[in-house]
XYZ file of C-alpha atoms in Angstrom:
209
model
C 102.128 113.466 161.936
C 101.776 110.772 164.330
C 105.924 110.263 165.464
C 108.526 110.478 167.430
C 110.965 113.001 166.555
C 114.165 114.865 168.098
C 115.135 117.531 168.838
C 117.756 119.906 170.537
C 117.610 121.869 173.805
C 119.732 124.767 174.150
C 123.496 125.330 172.447
C 126.090 122.801 171.696
C 129.821 123.816 170.730
C 132.763 121.686 169.551
C 136.327 122.683 168.172
C 138.733 120.867 166.211
C 142.496 121.610 165.005
C 143.277 120.028 161.899
C 146.707 121.334 160.262
C 146.796 124.138 162.213
C 142.922 125.122 160.695
C 140.607 126.278 163.418
C 137.407 124.912 162.886
C 134.537 126.341 165.443
C 131.155 124.324 165.111
C 127.390 125.279 167.106
C 124.449 123.998 167.021
C 121.117 125.596 167.700
C 117.762 125.007 167.150
C 115.730 126.446 164.734
C 111.881 126.404 164.285
C 112.364 128.530 160.976
C 114.700 129.313 157.992
C 114.166 133.314 158.589
C 115.840 132.231 161.768
C 118.015 130.294 161.070
C 119.492 132.502 157.938
C 119.553 135.202 161.355
C 121.771 132.989 163.630
C 124.396 132.437 160.258
C 124.580 136.260 159.842
C 125.010 136.725 163.499
C 127.894 133.767 163.603
C 129.281 136.236 160.516
C 129.686 138.912 162.270
C 131.337 137.324 165.194
C 133.455 135.326 163.134
C 134.343 138.812 160.016
C 138.028 137.581 159.934
C 137.164 133.435 159.440
C 137.768 132.384 155.330
C 134.657 130.392 155.960
C 131.231 129.821 157.621
C 129.587 126.649 156.297
C 126.373 125.315 157.796
C 123.117 122.571 157.316
C 119.837 122.986 158.695
C 116.464 121.007 159.089
C 113.705 122.004 159.716
C 110.578 119.730 160.476
C 106.446 120.383 159.256
C 104.864 118.637 162.261
C 101.730 119.375 160.301
C 102.279 116.414 157.480
C 105.858 115.388 158.370
C 108.045 116.931 155.927
C 111.396 117.927 156.799
C 113.218 121.145 154.737
C 117.229 121.171 154.689
C 119.174 123.962 153.011
C 123.539 123.606 153.678
C 126.348 126.060 152.392
C 129.503 125.020 150.971
C 130.544 129.311 151.744
C 133.180 129.097 148.994
C 134.835 125.514 149.822
C 135.424 123.136 147.323
C 131.622 121.984 146.355
C 130.474 118.791 148.909
C 133.169 119.273 151.058
C 131.235 121.150 154.090
C 127.859 122.184 153.787
C 126.956 118.080 152.550
C 128.907 116.931 155.575
C 127.550 119.097 157.902
C 123.736 117.838 156.904
C 125.267 114.675 156.601
C 125.588 114.272 160.525
C 122.218 116.024 160.740
C 120.342 112.858 159.075
C 122.481 110.585 160.923
C 121.255 111.346 164.598
C 117.731 111.966 162.731
C 117.507 115.542 164.831
C 115.024 118.111 163.476
C 115.044 122.044 163.446
C 118.544 122.270 164.167
C 121.224 124.176 162.463
C 124.622 123.380 162.553
C 127.325 126.025 161.166
C 131.040 125.208 161.295
C 133.590 128.067 161.270
C 136.919 127.618 159.807
C 140.066 129.713 160.155
C 142.767 128.546 157.552
C 145.403 127.747 158.913
C 147.838 127.251 155.843
C 147.837 124.121 154.675
C 145.490 122.709 152.432
C 143.616 119.523 153.758
C 142.433 118.502 150.110
C 138.929 117.152 149.717
C 138.282 113.971 152.031
C 140.485 116.262 154.687
C 138.187 119.146 154.879
C 135.499 116.091 154.865
C 136.773 114.707 157.753
C 136.997 118.164 159.473
C 133.395 119.409 159.165
C 132.143 116.076 159.575
C 134.250 115.902 163.151
C 133.510 119.676 163.700
C 129.265 119.208 163.666
C 130.026 116.159 165.861
C 131.948 117.983 168.302
C 129.320 120.554 168.078
C 126.167 118.447 168.582
C 128.079 116.141 170.757
C 127.173 119.274 173.246
C 123.849 119.496 173.008
C 121.011 118.132 174.984
C 118.715 115.904 172.320
C 114.997 115.792 173.610
C 112.968 113.221 171.877
C 109.586 114.778 171.410
C 106.412 113.088 171.423
C 103.207 112.754 170.924
C 101.262 113.341 174.794
C 97.939 113.642 176.689
C 98.727 115.717 179.138
C 96.236 114.293 181.951
C 95.525 115.953 185.119
C 95.092 113.679 187.957
C 93.479 113.881 191.762
C 94.044 111.302 194.245
C 94.375 110.983 197.497
C 97.303 111.159 199.915
C 97.698 107.187 200.552
C 97.742 107.071 196.865
C 100.876 108.638 196.150
C 103.310 106.676 196.756
C 101.627 103.753 194.321
C 101.366 106.587 191.055
C 105.304 107.985 191.623
C 106.164 104.564 191.387
C 103.997 104.112 188.003
C 105.617 107.828 186.663
C 108.612 106.358 187.586
C 108.182 103.327 186.339
C 107.092 103.527 182.847
C 109.303 106.677 182.097
C 106.214 109.651 182.142
C 107.201 113.275 182.485
C 105.306 114.463 185.300
C 104.400 118.327 186.720
C 105.543 118.912 190.080
C 102.701 117.925 192.497
C 100.571 120.663 194.243
C 98.663 119.625 197.889
C 95.248 120.671 198.858
C 92.573 118.138 200.520
C 93.566 115.557 197.588
C 96.994 115.733 195.651
C 96.844 117.277 192.002
C 98.991 115.737 189.453
C 99.152 116.608 185.505
C 101.304 113.895 184.001
C 102.091 113.250 179.968
C 101.006 110.129 178.425
C 102.094 109.273 175.219
C 99.234 108.946 173.582
C 98.968 105.217 172.481
C 99.011 104.323 176.038
C 96.344 106.583 177.317
C 94.029 103.581 177.885
C 96.513 101.494 179.586
C 97.357 104.369 181.993
C 93.986 105.176 182.852
C 93.596 101.524 183.616
C 96.188 101.108 185.490
C 95.672 105.054 187.949
C 92.077 103.153 188.223
C 93.750 100.232 189.939
C 96.672 101.720 192.124
C 93.254 103.482 193.425
C 91.064 101.522 193.961
C 88.978 104.048 191.379
C 89.301 106.793 193.442
C 91.155 108.995 191.856
C 89.606 111.861 188.898
C 90.904 112.259 185.864
C 90.913 114.758 183.343
C 92.240 114.730 179.689
C 93.816 117.972 177.814
C 94.094 117.974 174.403
C 96.870 115.728 172.405
C 100.326 117.643 172.507
C 103.950 117.673 171.045
C 106.221 117.122 173.764
């Protein structure tokens, strides 16, 4: 696979009330089916008095780019819970994510449309509180530069939006910069020009980060 994709870092939660029914959404990062189902079981134990714990998750295979999706209405009318939750995940284009929406019944039937809206809104509320991160195909480049070149390199990093580790200071300044794979050649040229050819650069193995 050679493209960017989105994930979430950490957990997001959100809650809505619809005709006295509480819909509590939680979005978490997951890396496997086992991890997803384990979290779902934990939610069921936590909310053991709730009538429904509906969910959807999406897992990306980084090797071939395929996506595994699973969802459950957990007793709600077919198509009113799990699929709307999955629809929120698809629309967000986030991968390796699980969203569980717990419903505490408030005594009033919502109908098909009401349920779809409630599960959708609770999922969006949870996802909206999560930290969405774009995973990029990058090459960690270790650079060694003179102190006099720090300002120019820092400006380049900031201007390009590159992620970089904190600098290490010895007789030189050492820093690791995560350069998008497709920009590697232009990065080398820019650093060489900015430092008048004095910079030492070492490319590490490319990763997704």
